[in-house]
Structure formats: structure tokens, C-alpha cells
Amino acid sequence: MNNHKGKLIGKDLLGLGLLFLFLILFLFSEQISTSNQIEAIPNAWMNVNTIFLSIVIEAIPFILLGVFISALIQMYVSEETIQRFLPKNAIAALVPAALLGAIIPLCECAIVPVVRRLIKKGMPLHVGVVFLVAAPILNPVVFASTYFAFRNNPTILYSRMGLAFVLSIMIGAILYSIFRKQPHQLRRTANLSLASHHVHIDGAMDHQSTKPTVGTRVRDTLYHAVDEFFMMGKYLILGAFIAALFQTFLDRSLLETIGSNEYSSTLVMMVFAYLLSLCSEADAFVASSFGNQFTDSSLVAFLVYGPMLDLKNTFMLFAFFKARFVIAFMITVTFVVFFSVLILFGLIL
Amino acid sequence: MKIYDQSFHAFIQGVILIGFALLILGLILSGNIVYYIAPTMMPFIYFALGTFFLLGIVQVFRSTKKEDDHAHTSCNCEHEHQIRGPLWLQIGIYSIFILPVVLGFSFPDRGLDSSVAANRGIQFGSGISTNSEIAEHGSQSSKEKAETEENEGTSRAEAYLEDPDEYMESLGASSNQSDIEEEDHYQIEDLYDEEWFDEYYIELAEEMLEEDHVQVTEKNYLDVMTVLDLYLDDFIGKEIEIMGFAYREPDFEEDQVVAARFSMTCCTADASVYGTLIESEEASQFDDDTWILASGTIERGDYHGQSVPKITDAFIQEIEEPASPYVYPSY
């Protein structure tokens, strides 16, 4: 018993120590950052640090937004509501899902927790997938930024938007045909709690007599948001760090030498979009800076593939879905984007 | 299974959330947030700041509650969120969250430097408006491309000046055409159509021509670059004053240097580099990454067969790094 108590005090001290450390850092940040040891760090690592922090700080508000929406869905949207609004036919549900994805202005960071929550609430897997790939591209902010970045070349804009719409439905349909028999592709812990959920609902009926007050609801929403932030945040931070390494150390002139061929340049730009992990709102400007060396088709591949799938996103997907599903999803998205871009620019345009 | 110490984890998480809030607050107070985030994104950053403080405090209070607190929550789905696993894994996971906070405080806040510029490749003038067209006419030699583009740019302006109504109509027609091509469910293009865009730059060009010299500031940087690209011919011989950090391509002559700026849309990860070519006898005196202010005459330059604006007979002086080292799109 004593031992247990000692452990508790130790843990409290650990937390307080951390808080103290943060406060010291906050107050003396300037002195620390101008000290000789820090100054001796090579410039390249300074750049990694700058890019890493900037990705983290930029993505965090959107992650928070995503987890709040997810928490609100958890608290206020019932399984029945979702069932009621979805068409019964699995394939018929794909098109409205893509349209809805276009209305929801969520970027690729925020969409992951929302989709996961919706799937847990009983939305079919393939419909969730359509959301996942459509929402980050088909949204007004992305439309505007792409328009400005490629204002002399509207083909890029319309190809991007058109492909995102069509391909999201296609990807949803393909994944539906693969996973029709096993719709539960969320990680097992999630499935377990889904199973235990029903038991709890029965139990909760008894509690219903004491209706949850507004206060407890708000409190629970906040709790949910925190828990989910810590669940997703670690993957975001890891992904951001690796992306920052690539941003600093990957020699871009290397890409340009590979980029001359139609097929290889499309592939290279897709790999590049994956590694850079840019926000879909800003990637058009980066793509336009490559305009000199790359073909339209490879730029469109960059702009369509990046928001659907990138490094930081992959980490988050592996956290929530079974590995088999994530790999199937990645392969499907890669093939569908690659071939449809080639077909669009090779045969149609 | 070991007991999950809810209150300990809640406390640590609360402290980490407060740490994030302090980091953001520190960056805002020192003004160094400009090294990471574009000003247009600031409302989101304030949102994150407030949310982190709120959640951090909520979380610390949660840690003071008894363990049976869980029974009161109305949703019964908390188990999935717990950070479990062996001790090293828990320490690892929390370290991931602590790392950016510690790095953020202890590393100096700095802009990107010329090594990043070299890696990303510099764009002379306003890359944005020209390169898409170059990509389209892949078969032509790049010099021809640049010229046709230049001609197109000026002829568009002339067409507008001669008969504004007709020009606008033809523009409207062409944009309508592209609307038909792609019947997307979006109507937003109506808000941002080309007429507005061209008119904006034509007006700006006229304004700039009226001034006796072109003053490039942080605010108008990208706009001025675009105008110089579109209507370079009208500006040849005009005086210009521009600042940036010194940067050189490996194949530069002794008297050549670029005044470069990073442009940021959302965050540093998407920063791209813009630069103006400067020719001056003093050029060799300035090392890469020194901030310089150059004034001289606008000429048509040629870099690797691409027509670029350049500044000749420039007077260069070293200056302090400006408070906002980045430039941003103006909308």
C-alpha cells in the first residue's frame, strides 16, 4: 500500500516537473535559443526544425477542428439518423457521398477523425472512403487556391476537380467490391468497443431517467476531443517530422532529371506529393512552381494524389484502420489516380 | 491487466496541452510566428491557442476526479482512447508530444535560408503566371515560348486599352466555354472569374507606370512580380527598388546576384522562392543570405533562354533582415 502511494506521488511529481519545464522554457526561450550549444547545430537541421514546427502548428488547428466535429457527432448524431439518410443501395450511396464531400469544407487532416467516427456510427466503409478522398479536394478553398496558382491554365483546375469527383466514386466502388464481405475494417479496439457499446446502451437505458445535463454533455465532448487529439496527434507529429526531413534533404533537381518522361514524371510527382504531405489548400502553389519542368498530367497527378494520400495521412490511417485495409486503400488510390491521369491526358485532352 | 491510472494520464495530457498553448502564445508574443505560419492562417492559430488552454485546464481538473468518474460519462466509449502498452511505449508516445514543444522553445526561430532556396529552385519573376503556359507548349524552344507569352501579355493589355468592352466580352466568352467543358457542381468560379483578375493587374500596371519608380514592398511583392512578367515591355527603363536575401545559382557570373524572397501560402512547408536577377559590379561583395536592398533600372534579361526581368547598374546596400522575412499572396 505504501509502495502504491509512493508511486502516486512520483507520478504527480513527474507531471509537475513537466509543467515546470514548460514554464522555464516559455520564460527563458530567448536565452536558450541564443546559447552556443544551440547555435552550433548545423543549418540544415535548423531548416528541418522550422519546417517540422510549421507543419505541426499549421495542422493542429485543423486536427482540433476535426476532433471537435467528431466529438459532436459522437454525442449528438445517433446511428439511426445516419441509417435514415443513407440510400439502402450500396452503389447508389456513392454519388451523394461525393457530393456531400464537396459541401463539407474539411481538409485532409480534419477529415480522418470525422470519417472514422461516422464509420463507427454505422456508416458503410466504402461511403466513408468516398468522404476521405473527396472532401480534401472538392472544397471551395482548394478550388480558389488552384484557380489562382494556375490561372493561365484552367485545364489543371478542371481536371483536378473533375478527377477528384469521379475518382472518389470509383475508389469507393472498388473498395466496396473488395471489402463487401468484411465491413469491419476499423482497428480491433474500436470494434470491441462497438460490440460493448450495445451492451452499454442497454445499461444506459436505466441511466436515462437521470438525463444527461448540458454540463455533462459539454464536459464529455471536451473529454472526447482531448482523447482523440492524443490518439491522432502522435501520428501527425511523426508524419510531420519525416516530411520535414524529406523537404530539407531530398534534392529536387534529382526529380527534374527523372521528370522528363511522361510516365515517369507522373509517377515521380505522385511520390513527391506523398512525401511532401502538403495541405491541400496550399499544394497548388507548390505544383505551379514545378510548372517549368513538368507536364500538365504530372501536375494534375500531384494535385489529385497528394490530398487523397500522403505521409502524415498514412500514419493516421494505420492508427484507425486495419493494416490490410489501409494497404488495399493505398494501392487502389495509387493505381486509380495514375491510370486515370494518363488516360485523361493521353486520350481525351 | 494493470489498472489504468486515468488521473495520471489526464494530468500529463493536460500539462502537454498547456505546453502547446504556451508554445503558441510565446510565438505570438515574440512575433516569431511569422516564421512558421502565414498571416491569413492566424485566426486558426488563435482558435488553437484558446482550445489548448481550455482543454488543458479541463484535463487537469479531470485528473483530480476519482477513478469511478468514468461511470458518469454518458457515452461509454473511453477505453479505446487510453494510452496503454509497456512503459517504454507510453514514454515514447508522450515524448512525441513533448518534442515539438521543447524544440519550439529551444531552437531559434529562423527563416529558411539559401540552401533551401537552392534545393527548391528559384523562380525568376512571378513563376505562377508563366510556367503553366510553358508546360503546355512543350515542343517549342523555351525562348520562343517566353516571347510568345510576353507578346500575349502585352497584346492582351493593348487589346484592353483599345477596346475594353470587346476585350472583356471575348474573355467572358472564353471562360464560358470552359464552364461548359466541365459541368461540375461548383458555382464558385463565378466569384473568381478571369475578368476580375485581368482587370486587377491592368489597373495595377497603370498605377505603377504613373509612379516615377517601382517600389517593391512586402505587401505588393507578388503582385509587382506578376505585373512585371505580364507587361515587362512597358516597364523597361524604369527605376526599381527591391529587397531580398542574396542568392546565387552555381552558374552565375561574377557580377550577378539574385534578390530572393520566400513566399508562403499557409506554412513554411509550402514556401517557394522568387527572385529578381541583379547585375552590378558590387554584387560580389555580398555573401549569400545577406539581406540586400537594390535599386537600378529594369531591363529584359535572359536566363537559360527564359526571358526574365533584370535590374542593371544596380546600387546595392546591406540591410537588416526585415520583420517579416516572407512575402504572401495578396488575397
CSV table of C-alpha atoms in Angstrom, one decimal, chain B:
chain,number,residue,atom,x,y,z
B,1,MET,CA,-4.3,-6.4,-16.8
B,2,LYS,CA,-2.8,-3.4,-14.9
B,3,ILE,CA,-5.1,-0.8,-13.6
B,4,TYR,CA,-5.3,2.1,-16.0
B,5,ASP,CA,-4.3,5.2,-14.0
B,6,GLN,CA,-6.8,7.6,-15.5
B,7,SER,CA,-5.9,10.5,-13.3
B,8,PHE,CA,-2.2,10.3,-14.0
B,9,HIS,CA,-2.7,10.2,-17.8
B,10,ALA,CA,-5.2,13.0,-17.6
B,11,PHE,CA,-2.7,15.1,-15.7
B,12,ILE,CA,0.2,14.5,-18.1
B,13,GLN,CA,-2.1,15.2,-21.1
B,14,GLY,CA,-3.3,18.3,-19.5
B,15,VAL,CA,0.2,19.5,-18.9
B,16,ILE,CA,1.2,18.7,-22.5
B,17,LEU,CA,-1.9,20.7,-23.8
B,18,ILE,CA,-0.9,23.6,-21.7
B,19,GLY,CA,2.7,23.3,-23.1
B,20,PHE,CA,1.3,23.6,-26.7
B,21,ALA,CA,-0.7,26.6,-25.6
B,22,LEU,CA,2.4,28.2,-24.1
B,23,LEU,CA,4.4,27.5,-27.2
B,24,ILE,CA,1.9,29.2,-29.5
B,25,LEU,CA,1.4,32.0,-27.0
B,26,GLY,CA,5.2,32.5,-26.9
B,27,LEU,CA,5.5,32.6,-30.7
B,28,ILE,CA,2.6,35.1,-31.0
B,29,LEU,CA,4.0,37.4,-28.2
B,30,SER,CA,7.5,37.4,-29.7
B,31,GLY,CA,6.1,37.9,-33.2
B,32,ASN,CA,8.2,34.9,-34.4
B,33,ILE,CA,5.1,33.1,-35.5
B,34,VAL,CA,5.7,34.7,-38.9
B,35,TYR,CA,8.5,32.2,-39.5
B,36,TYR,CA,6.0,29.4,-39.4
B,37,ILE,CA,2.5,30.5,-40.4
B,38,ALA,CA,1.1,32.9,-43.0
B,39,PRO,CA,-1.0,35.8,-41.5
B,40,THR,CA,-4.1,34.5,-43.3
B,41,MET,CA,-4.0,31.4,-41.1
B,42,MET,CA,-3.8,33.4,-37.8
B,43,PRO,CA,-7.4,33.1,-36.9
B,44,PHE,CA,-7.0,29.3,-36.8
B,45,ILE,CA,-3.9,29.7,-34.7
B,46,TYR,CA,-5.8,31.8,-32.1
B,47,PHE,CA,-8.5,29.2,-32.2
B,48,ALA,CA,-5.9,26.5,-31.4
B,49,LEU,CA,-4.4,28.7,-28.6
B,50,GLY,CA,-7.7,29.1,-26.9
B,51,THR,CA,-8.7,25.5,-27.3
B,52,PHE,CA,-5.4,24.2,-25.9
B,53,PHE,CA,-5.7,26.3,-22.8
B,54,LEU,CA,-9.3,25.3,-22.3
B,55,LEU,CA,-8.7,21.6,-22.9
B,56,GLY,CA,-5.5,21.7,-20.8
B,57,ILE,CA,-7.4,23.1,-17.8
B,58,VAL,CA,-10.3,20.7,-18.3
B,59,GLN,CA,-7.8,17.8,-18.4
B,60,VAL,CA,-6.0,18.9,-15.3
B,61,PHE,CA,-9.4,19.1,-13.4
B,62,ARG,CA,-10.3,15.7,-14.8
B,63,SER,CA,-7.2,14.3,-13.2
B,64,THR,CA,-8.3,15.4,-9.8
B,65,LYS,CA,-11.6,13.4,-10.0
B,66,LYS,CA,-11.9,9.9,-8.6
B,67,GLU,CA,-11.4,6.9,-10.9
B,68,ASP,CA,-15.1,6.0,-10.8
B,69,ASP,CA,-15.7,9.2,-12.7
B,70,HIS,CA,-15.9,7.1,-15.8
B,71,ALA,CA,-19.2,5.6,-14.7
B,72,HIS,CA,-20.8,9.0,-15.1
B,73,THR,CA,-19.9,9.7,-18.6
B,74,SER,CA,-22.8,9.1,-20.9
B,75,CYS,CA,-21.2,7.6,-23.8
B,76,ASN,CA,-19.2,4.6,-22.5
B,77,CYS,CA,-16.5,4.5,-25.2
B,78,GLU,CA,-13.5,5.8,-23.5
B,79,HIS,CA,-11.4,2.6,-23.3
B,80,GLU,CA,-10.3,2.9,-26.9
B,81,HIS,CA,-8.5,6.1,-26.3
B,82,GLN,CA,-6.3,5.0,-23.4
B,83,ILE,CA,-2.6,5.1,-23.9
B,84,ARG,CA,-1.7,1.6,-23.0
B,85,GLY,CA,1.2,-0.8,-23.6
B,86,PRO,CA,4.5,-1.3,-21.9
B,87,LEU,CA,6.1,1.6,-20.0
B,88,TRP,CA,8.7,2.4,-22.8
B,89,LEU,CA,5.9,2.7,-25.3
B,90,GLN,CA,3.9,5.1,-23.1
B,91,ILE,CA,7.1,7.2,-22.5
B,92,GLY,CA,7.7,7.1,-26.3
B,93,ILE,CA,4.2,8.3,-27.1
B,94,TYR,CA,4.3,11.2,-24.6
B,95,SER,CA,7.8,12.1,-25.8
B,96,ILE,CA,6.4,12.6,-29.3
B,97,PHE,CA,4.1,15.2,-27.9
B,98,ILE,CA,6.7,16.9,-25.8
B,99,LEU,CA,9.3,17.0,-28.6
B,100,PRO,CA,7.7,19.8,-30.7
B,101,VAL,CA,7.1,22.0,-27.6
B,102,VAL,CA,10.7,21.6,-26.4
B,103,LEU,CA,12.1,22.1,-29.9
B,104,GLY,CA,9.9,25.1,-30.5
B,105,PHE,CA,11.2,26.8,-27.3
B,106,SER,CA,14.8,25.9,-27.5
B,107,PHE,CA,15.6,26.3,-31.2
B,108,PRO,CA,15.9,29.8,-32.6
B,109,ASP,CA,13.0,30.9,-34.8
B,110,ARG,CA,14.5,31.5,-38.2
B,111,GLY,CA,13.5,31.8,-41.8
B,112,LEU,CA,14.6,29.4,-44.4
B,113,ASP,CA,18.0,30.1,-46.0
B,114,SER,CA,19.6,30.0,-49.4
B,115,SER,CA,20.4,26.3,-49.1
B,116,VAL,CA,16.7,25.6,-49.1
B,117,ALA,CA,16.3,28.1,-52.0
B,118,ALA,CA,18.9,26.2,-54.0
B,119,ASN,CA,17.0,22.9,-53.4
B,120,ARG,CA,13.6,24.3,-54.2
B,121,GLY,CA,14.8,26.1,-57.3
B,122,ILE,CA,14.3,29.8,-57.8
B,123,GLN,CA,11.6,31.3,-59.9
B,124,PHE,CA,12.5,34.5,-61.7
B,125,GLY,CA,9.7,37.0,-61.9
B,126,SER,CA,6.4,35.5,-60.8
B,127,GLY,CA,6.7,31.9,-61.8
B,128,ILE,CA,3.0,31.4,-61.2
B,129,SER,CA,1.7,33.1,-64.3
B,130,THR,CA,4.2,31.9,-66.8
B,131,ASN,CA,5.1,28.3,-66.2
B,132,SER,CA,1.8,26.7,-66.8
B,133,GLU,CA,1.9,28.0,-70.3
B,134,ILE,CA,5.4,26.8,-70.8
B,135,ALA,CA,4.4,23.4,-69.8
B,136,GLU,CA,1.6,23.5,-72.4
B,137,HIS,CA,3.8,24.3,-75.4
B,138,GLY,CA,6.3,21.6,-74.6
B,139,SER,CA,7.6,21.3,-78.2
B,140,GLN,CA,8.7,24.9,-78.7
B,141,SER,CA,12.1,26.1,-77.6
B,142,SER,CA,11.9,27.8,-74.3
B,143,LYS,CA,13.0,31.1,-75.7
B,144,GLU,CA,10.2,31.2,-78.2
B,145,LYS,CA,7.8,30.3,-75.5
B,146,ALA,CA,8.9,33.1,-73.3
B,147,GLU,CA,8.5,35.5,-76.2
B,148,THR,CA,5.1,34.4,-77.4
B,149,GLU,CA,4.0,34.6,-73.8
B,150,GLU,CA,5.4,38.1,-73.5
B,151,ASN,CA,3.6,39.1,-76.6
B,152,GLU,CA,0.4,37.6,-75.5
B,153,GLY,CA,0.8,39.5,-72.2
B,154,THR,CA,1.3,42.9,-73.9
B,155,SER,CA,-1.2,42.3,-76.6
B,156,ARG,CA,-3.8,41.5,-74.0
B,157,ALA,CA,-3.1,44.8,-72.3
B,158,GLU,CA,-3.3,46.6,-75.6
B,159,ALA,CA,-6.4,44.8,-76.6
B,160,TYR,CA,-8.0,46.0,-73.4
B,161,LEU,CA,-6.7,49.6,-73.8
B,162,GLU,CA,-8.0,49.8,-77.3
B,163,ASP,CA,-11.5,48.5,-76.8
B,164,PRO,CA,-12.2,47.4,-73.2
B,165,ASP,CA,-15.7,46.2,-73.8
B,166,GLU,CA,-14.9,43.9,-76.6
B,167,TYR,CA,-11.9,42.5,-74.8
B,168,MET,CA,-14.0,41.8,-71.8
B,169,GLU,CA,-16.6,40.1,-73.9
B,170,SER,CA,-14.1,37.9,-75.5
B,171,LEU,CA,-12.7,37.0,-72.2
B,172,GLY,CA,-16.2,36.2,-70.9
B,173,ALA,CA,-16.8,34.0,-73.9
B,174,SER,CA,-13.7,32.0,-73.3
B,175,SER,CA,-14.4,31.5,-69.7
B,176,ASN,CA,-18.0,30.4,-70.5
B,177,GLN,CA,-16.6,27.9,-72.8
B,178,SER,CA,-14.5,26.3,-70.1
B,179,ASP,CA,-17.6,26.2,-67.9
B,180,ILE,CA,-19.4,24.1,-70.4
B,181,GLU,CA,-16.5,21.7,-70.7
B,182,GLU,CA,-16.8,20.7,-67.1
B,183,GLU,CA,-20.2,20.8,-65.6
B,184,ASP,CA,-19.1,20.4,-62.0
B,185,HIS,CA,-21.4,21.0,-59.1
B,186,TYR,CA,-19.4,24.1,-58.2
B,187,GLN,CA,-20.5,27.5,-58.9
B,188,ILE,CA,-17.7,29.3,-57.1
B,189,GLU,CA,-15.9,30.1,-60.3
B,190,ASP,CA,-18.5,32.9,-60.7
B,191,LEU,CA,-16.9,34.6,-57.8
B,192,TYR,CA,-13.3,34.5,-59.1
B,193,ASP,CA,-13.5,34.8,-62.8
B,194,GLU,CA,-10.9,35.9,-65.1
B,195,GLU,CA,-12.3,39.3,-65.9
B,196,TRP,CA,-11.8,40.4,-62.3
B,197,PHE,CA,-8.3,39.0,-62.4
B,198,ASP,CA,-7.1,40.7,-65.5
B,199,GLU,CA,-8.7,44.0,-64.7
B,200,TYR,CA,-6.9,43.9,-61.4
B,201,TYR,CA,-3.5,43.5,-62.9
B,202,ILE,CA,-4.1,46.0,-65.7
B,203,GLU,CA,-5.1,48.6,-63.2
B,204,LEU,CA,-2.1,47.8,-61.1
B,205,ALA,CA,0.2,48.1,-64.1
B,206,GLU,CA,-1.3,51.5,-64.9
B,207,GLU,CA,-0.8,52.7,-61.4
B,208,MET,CA,2.8,51.5,-61.3
B,209,LEU,CA,3.6,53.2,-64.6
B,210,GLU,CA,2.4,56.5,-63.2
B,211,GLU,CA,4.9,56.4,-60.4
B,212,ASP,CA,8.4,57.6,-61.2
B,213,HIS,CA,9.9,54.4,-59.8
B,214,VAL,CA,8.7,51.0,-58.9
B,215,GLN,CA,8.7,50.4,-55.1
B,216,VAL,CA,8.6,46.7,-54.2
B,217,THR,CA,7.3,46.1,-50.7
B,218,GLU,CA,6.4,43.0,-48.7
B,219,LYS,CA,2.7,43.7,-49.4
B,220,ASN,CA,2.9,44.1,-53.2
B,221,TYR,CA,5.8,41.8,-53.9
B,222,LEU,CA,4.0,39.0,-55.7
B,223,ASP,CA,1.6,41.4,-57.5
B,224,VAL,CA,4.5,43.5,-58.8
B,225,MET,CA,6.3,40.4,-59.9
B,226,THR,CA,3.3,39.3,-61.8
B,227,VAL,CA,2.8,42.7,-63.4
B,228,LEU,CA,6.5,42.8,-64.5
B,229,ASP,CA,6.1,39.4,-66.0
B,230,LEU,CA,2.9,40.2,-67.9
B,231,TYR,CA,3.8,43.7,-69.1
B,232,LEU,CA,7.6,43.7,-68.9
B,233,ASP,CA,8.0,45.7,-72.2
B,234,ASP,CA,6.1,48.7,-70.7
B,235,PHE,CA,8.5,48.8,-67.7
B,236,ILE,CA,11.8,48.6,-69.4
B,237,GLY,CA,14.0,51.6,-68.5
B,238,LYS,CA,12.0,52.3,-65.3
B,239,GLU,CA,13.7,52.6,-61.9
B,240,ILE,CA,13.0,49.9,-59.4
B,241,GLU,CA,13.9,49.4,-55.7
B,242,ILE,CA,13.7,45.9,-54.3
B,243,MET,CA,14.9,44.0,-51.3
B,244,GLY,CA,15.7,40.3,-50.6
B,245,PHE,CA,18.4,38.0,-49.5
B,246,ALA,CA,21.4,37.5,-51.7
B,247,TYR,CA,21.4,34.2,-53.6
B,248,ARG,CA,23.4,32.8,-56.5
B,249,GLU,CA,23.0,29.9,-58.9
B,250,PRO,CA,26.2,27.9,-59.4
B,251,ASP,CA,26.5,29.2,-63.0
B,252,PHE,CA,26.2,32.9,-62.2
B,253,GLU,CA,28.7,35.4,-63.5
B,254,GLU,CA,30.8,37.4,-61.0
B,255,ASP,CA,28.5,40.5,-61.3
B,256,GLN,CA,25.2,38.6,-61.0
B,257,VAL,CA,23.2,38.1,-57.8
B,258,VAL,CA,19.5,37.5,-57.1
B,259,ALA,CA,17.5,39.3,-54.5
B,260,ALA,CA,15.3,36.4,-53.4
B,261,ARG,CA,12.2,36.1,-51.2
B,262,PHE,CA,10.3,33.1,-49.9
B,263,SER,CA,6.6,33.2,-50.5
B,264,MET,CA,4.4,31.4,-48.1
B,265,THR,CA,0.7,30.4,-48.6
B,266,CYS,CA,-0.1,28.6,-45.4
B,267,CYS,CA,3.1,27.4,-43.8
B,268,THR,CA,6.8,27.1,-44.3
B,269,ALA,CA,6.5,23.7,-45.9
B,270,ASP,CA,4.8,25.2,-49.0
B,271,ALA,CA,7.2,28.2,-49.3
B,272,SER,CA,8.6,28.7,-52.7
B,273,VAL,CA,11.4,31.1,-53.8
B,274,TYR,CA,11.0,34.1,-56.0
B,275,GLY,CA,13.9,36.2,-57.2
B,276,THR,CA,14.9,39.1,-59.3
B,277,LEU,CA,18.2,39.0,-61.2
B,278,ILE,CA,20.5,41.9,-60.5
B,279,GLU,CA,23.6,42.9,-62.4
B,280,SER,CA,26.0,45.1,-60.6
B,281,GLU,CA,29.8,45.5,-60.1
B,282,GLU,CA,29.2,45.5,-56.4
B,283,ALA,CA,27.4,42.1,-56.5
B,284,SER,CA,30.4,40.1,-55.4
B,285,GLN,CA,30.7,42.0,-52.1
B,286,PHE,CA,27.6,40.4,-50.7
B,287,ASP,CA,27.6,36.8,-49.4
B,288,ASP,CA,24.6,34.5,-49.8
B,289,ASP,CA,21.9,35.1,-47.2
B,290,THR,CA,22.8,38.7,-46.6
B,291,TRP,CA,19.8,40.9,-46.9
B,292,ILE,CA,20.2,43.5,-49.6
B,293,LEU,CA,18.4,46.5,-50.9
B,294,ALA,CA,19.0,47.0,-54.6
B,295,SER,CA,17.9,49.9,-56.8
B,296,GLY,CA,18.5,50.2,-60.6
B,297,THR,CA,16.9,50.1,-64.0
B,298,ILE,CA,14.6,47.4,-65.3
B,299,GLU,CA,15.8,45.6,-68.3
B,300,ARG,CA,14.9,42.4,-70.2
B,301,GLY,CA,17.3,39.7,-69.1
B,302,ASP,CA,17.8,36.2,-70.3
B,303,TYR,CA,18.4,33.3,-68.1
B,304,HIS,CA,18.7,29.8,-69.6
B,305,GLY,CA,16.7,31.0,-72.6
B,306,GLN,CA,13.9,32.3,-70.4
B,307,SER,CA,13.0,36.0,-70.6
B,308,VAL,CA,13.2,37.5,-67.1
B,309,PRO,CA,13.1,41.0,-65.7
B,310,LYS,CA,16.5,42.0,-64.5
B,311,ILE,CA,17.9,45.1,-62.8
B,312,THR,CA,21.1,46.6,-64.3
B,313,ASP,CA,23.6,49.2,-62.9
B,314,ALA,CA,22.2,48.4,-59.5
B,315,PHE,CA,23.3,50.2,-56.4
B,316,ILE,CA,23.3,47.6,-53.6
B,317,GLN,CA,23.4,48.1,-49.9
B,318,GLU,CA,23.3,45.6,-47.0
B,319,ILE,CA,20.2,45.9,-44.7
B,320,GLU,CA,18.8,44.3,-41.6
B,321,GLU,CA,16.5,41.3,-42.1
B,322,PRO,CA,13.0,42.7,-42.4
B,323,ALA,CA,10.5,42.0,-39.6
B,324,SER,CA,8.5,39.8,-42.0
B,325,PRO,CA,11.1,37.8,-44.0
B,326,TYR,CA,8.4,36.1,-46.1
B,327,VAL,CA,6.0,37.5,-48.7
B,328,TYR,CA,2.4,36.4,-49.0
B,329,PRO,CA,-0.1,36.2,-51.8
B,330,SER,CA,-2.2,39.4,-51.6
B,331,TYR,CA,-5.7,37.9,-51.5
